[in-house]
Amino acid sequence: MARKDVKLEHLGRTWLFSACNKKELGLIGRASDEVEVDAGRLLCEEGKPGFEFFLILDGRAGVSRSGRKIATLRGGQYFGELSLLDRKPRSATVTSETPMQLLVLDQRQFDGIMDQVPGLAHKLLTAMADRLREADAKAVN
């Protein structure tokens, strides 16, 4: 599978972009920057403003809250999506544990896509509603 196809497949698996068609995913992929980082790089910091969405193409990152590690993220996983939507401070700190390849979509690029594809906002709202329903169902059980 070509690298471009892998990126689009990973993008399509994120809850935020799960309702997007291939053309829309291609637009998002083209608007994103592919970035390589070394191990030990602070990618986002809890409590600080966030303006980017990160999709891990390769490598591993540690996630911590209040100084305690709570998760490890690997290829195909992502973080920072809520900051694109609400521009609120980060809920966790993420640091690269290995060299990583990331797909990064910043706020300006995201806003440009939203302006370019007005129907995308409806799809994102639908995806968000699905995610809230899943969380509500888990909270009830």
Coordinates of C-alpha atoms in Angstrom, one line a residue:
M1 CA 0.0 0.0 0.0
A2 CA 1.4 3.4 -0.9
R3 CA 2.4 5.8 1.9
K4 CA -0.4 8.2 0.9
D5 CA -3.0 5.5 1.2
V6 CA -1.7 4.5 4.6
K7 CA -2.1 8.1 5.8
L8 CA -5.6 8.3 4.4
E9 CA -6.5 5.0 6.0
H10 CA -5.2 6.2 9.4
L11 CA -7.0 9.5 9.1
G12 CA -10.3 7.7 8.2
R13 CA -10.0 5.6 11.4
T14 CA -9.9 8.6 13.7
W15 CA -13.3 9.4 15.2
L16 CA -13.0 13.0 14.1
F17 CA -12.7 12.2 10.4
S18 CA -14.5 8.8 10.3
A19 CA -17.5 10.2 8.4
C20 CA -15.3 11.7 5.7
N21 CA -15.2 10.3 2.2
K22 CA -11.9 9.6 0.3
K23 CA -11.9 13.0 -1.4
E24 CA -12.3 14.8 1.9
L25 CA -9.6 12.6 3.6
G26 CA -7.3 13.5 0.7
L27 CA -7.9 17.2 1.2
I28 CA -7.1 16.8 4.9
G29 CA -4.0 14.7 4.2
R30 CA -2.7 17.3 1.7
A31 CA -3.3 20.1 4.3
S32 CA -1.3 18.2 6.9
D33 CA 2.4 18.3 7.3
E34 CA 4.5 15.1 7.7
V35 CA 7.0 15.7 10.5
E36 CA 9.8 13.6 12.0
V37 CA 10.8 14.1 15.6
D38 CA 13.5 12.6 17.8
A39 CA 12.9 10.6 21.0
G40 CA 12.3 12.7 24.1
R41 CA 10.5 15.5 22.2
L42 CA 7.6 17.3 24.1
L43 CA 4.7 17.2 21.6
C44 CA 2.0 18.8 23.7
E45 CA 1.8 19.9 27.4
E46 CA -1.0 19.5 29.8
G47 CA -2.7 22.8 30.6
K48 CA -1.1 24.7 27.7
P49 CA -3.1 25.9 24.6
G50 CA -3.3 23.4 21.8
F51 CA -3.5 24.2 18.1
E52 CA -2.6 20.9 16.4
F53 CA -3.9 17.5 15.7
F54 CA -1.3 14.7 15.6
L55 CA -1.6 11.4 13.8
I56 CA 1.2 8.9 14.6
L57 CA 2.5 7.3 11.4
D58 CA 5.4 5.5 13.1
G59 CA 7.0 5.4 16.5
R60 CA 5.7 5.6 20.1
A61 CA 4.7 8.3 22.5
G62 CA 3.9 8.4 26.2
V63 CA 0.9 10.2 27.6
S64 CA 0.8 11.6 31.1
R65 CA -1.5 13.5 33.4
S66 CA -0.4 15.2 36.5
G67 CA 3.1 13.8 36.0
R68 CA 1.9 10.1 35.9
K69 CA 2.1 8.0 32.7
I70 CA -1.4 6.9 31.7
A71 CA -1.0 5.5 28.2
T72 CA 1.3 4.7 25.3
L73 CA 0.4 5.7 21.7
R74 CA 1.6 3.9 18.6
G75 CA 1.3 4.1 14.8
G76 CA -2.3 4.7 13.7
Q77 CA -3.2 6.4 17.0
Y78 CA -3.7 10.1 17.4
F79 CA -4.1 13.0 19.9
G80 CA -4.9 16.7 19.9
E81 CA -8.2 16.4 18.0
L82 CA -10.2 18.2 20.6
S83 CA -8.0 21.3 20.4
L84 CA -9.0 21.7 16.8
L85 CA -12.6 21.9 17.9
D86 CA -12.6 23.9 21.1
R87 CA -9.2 25.6 21.4
K88 CA -9.0 24.7 25.1
P89 CA -5.9 23.8 27.0
R90 CA -4.4 20.3 26.5
S91 CA -5.8 17.6 28.8
A92 CA -2.5 15.6 28.9
T93 CA 1.2 15.8 28.1
V94 CA 2.5 13.8 25.2
T95 CA 6.2 13.0 24.7
S96 CA 7.9 11.0 22.0
E97 CA 9.5 7.8 23.4
T98 CA 11.1 6.8 20.1
P99 CA 11.9 8.7 16.9
M100 CA 8.5 9.3 15.3
Q101 CA 6.8 10.2 12.0
L102 CA 3.7 12.3 12.5
L103 CA 1.0 13.8 10.4
V104 CA 0.3 17.3 11.9
L105 CA -2.8 19.3 11.1
D106 CA -2.8 22.8 12.6
Q107 CA -5.7 25.1 13.4
R108 CA -5.2 27.4 10.4
Q109 CA -5.1 24.4 8.0
F110 CA -8.1 22.9 9.7
D111 CA -10.1 26.1 9.5
G112 CA -9.2 26.5 5.8
I113 CA -10.5 23.0 5.1
M114 CA -13.7 23.8 7.0
D115 CA -14.2 26.9 4.8
Q116 CA -13.4 25.0 1.6
V117 CA -15.8 22.1 2.4
P118 CA -18.8 23.4 4.2
G119 CA -20.5 20.0 4.4
L120 CA -17.5 18.8 6.5
A121 CA -18.8 20.6 9.6
H122 CA -22.0 18.5 9.5
K123 CA -19.9 15.3 9.3
L124 CA -17.7 16.3 12.2
L125 CA -20.8 17.1 14.3
T126 CA -22.2 13.7 13.5
A127 CA -18.9 12.0 14.4
M128 CA -18.8 14.0 17.7
A129 CA -22.4 13.0 18.5
D130 CA -21.5 9.3 17.9
R131 CA -18.6 9.7 20.2
L132 CA -20.7 11.3 22.9
R133 CA -23.3 8.5 22.7
E134 CA -20.6 5.9 23.1
A135 CA -19.2 7.7 26.1
D136 CA -22.7 8.0 27.6
A137 CA -23.4 4.3 27.0
K138 CA -20.2 3.4 28.8
A139 CA -21.0 5.7 31.7
V140 CA -24.4 4.0 32.2
N141 CA -23.0 0.5 32.2

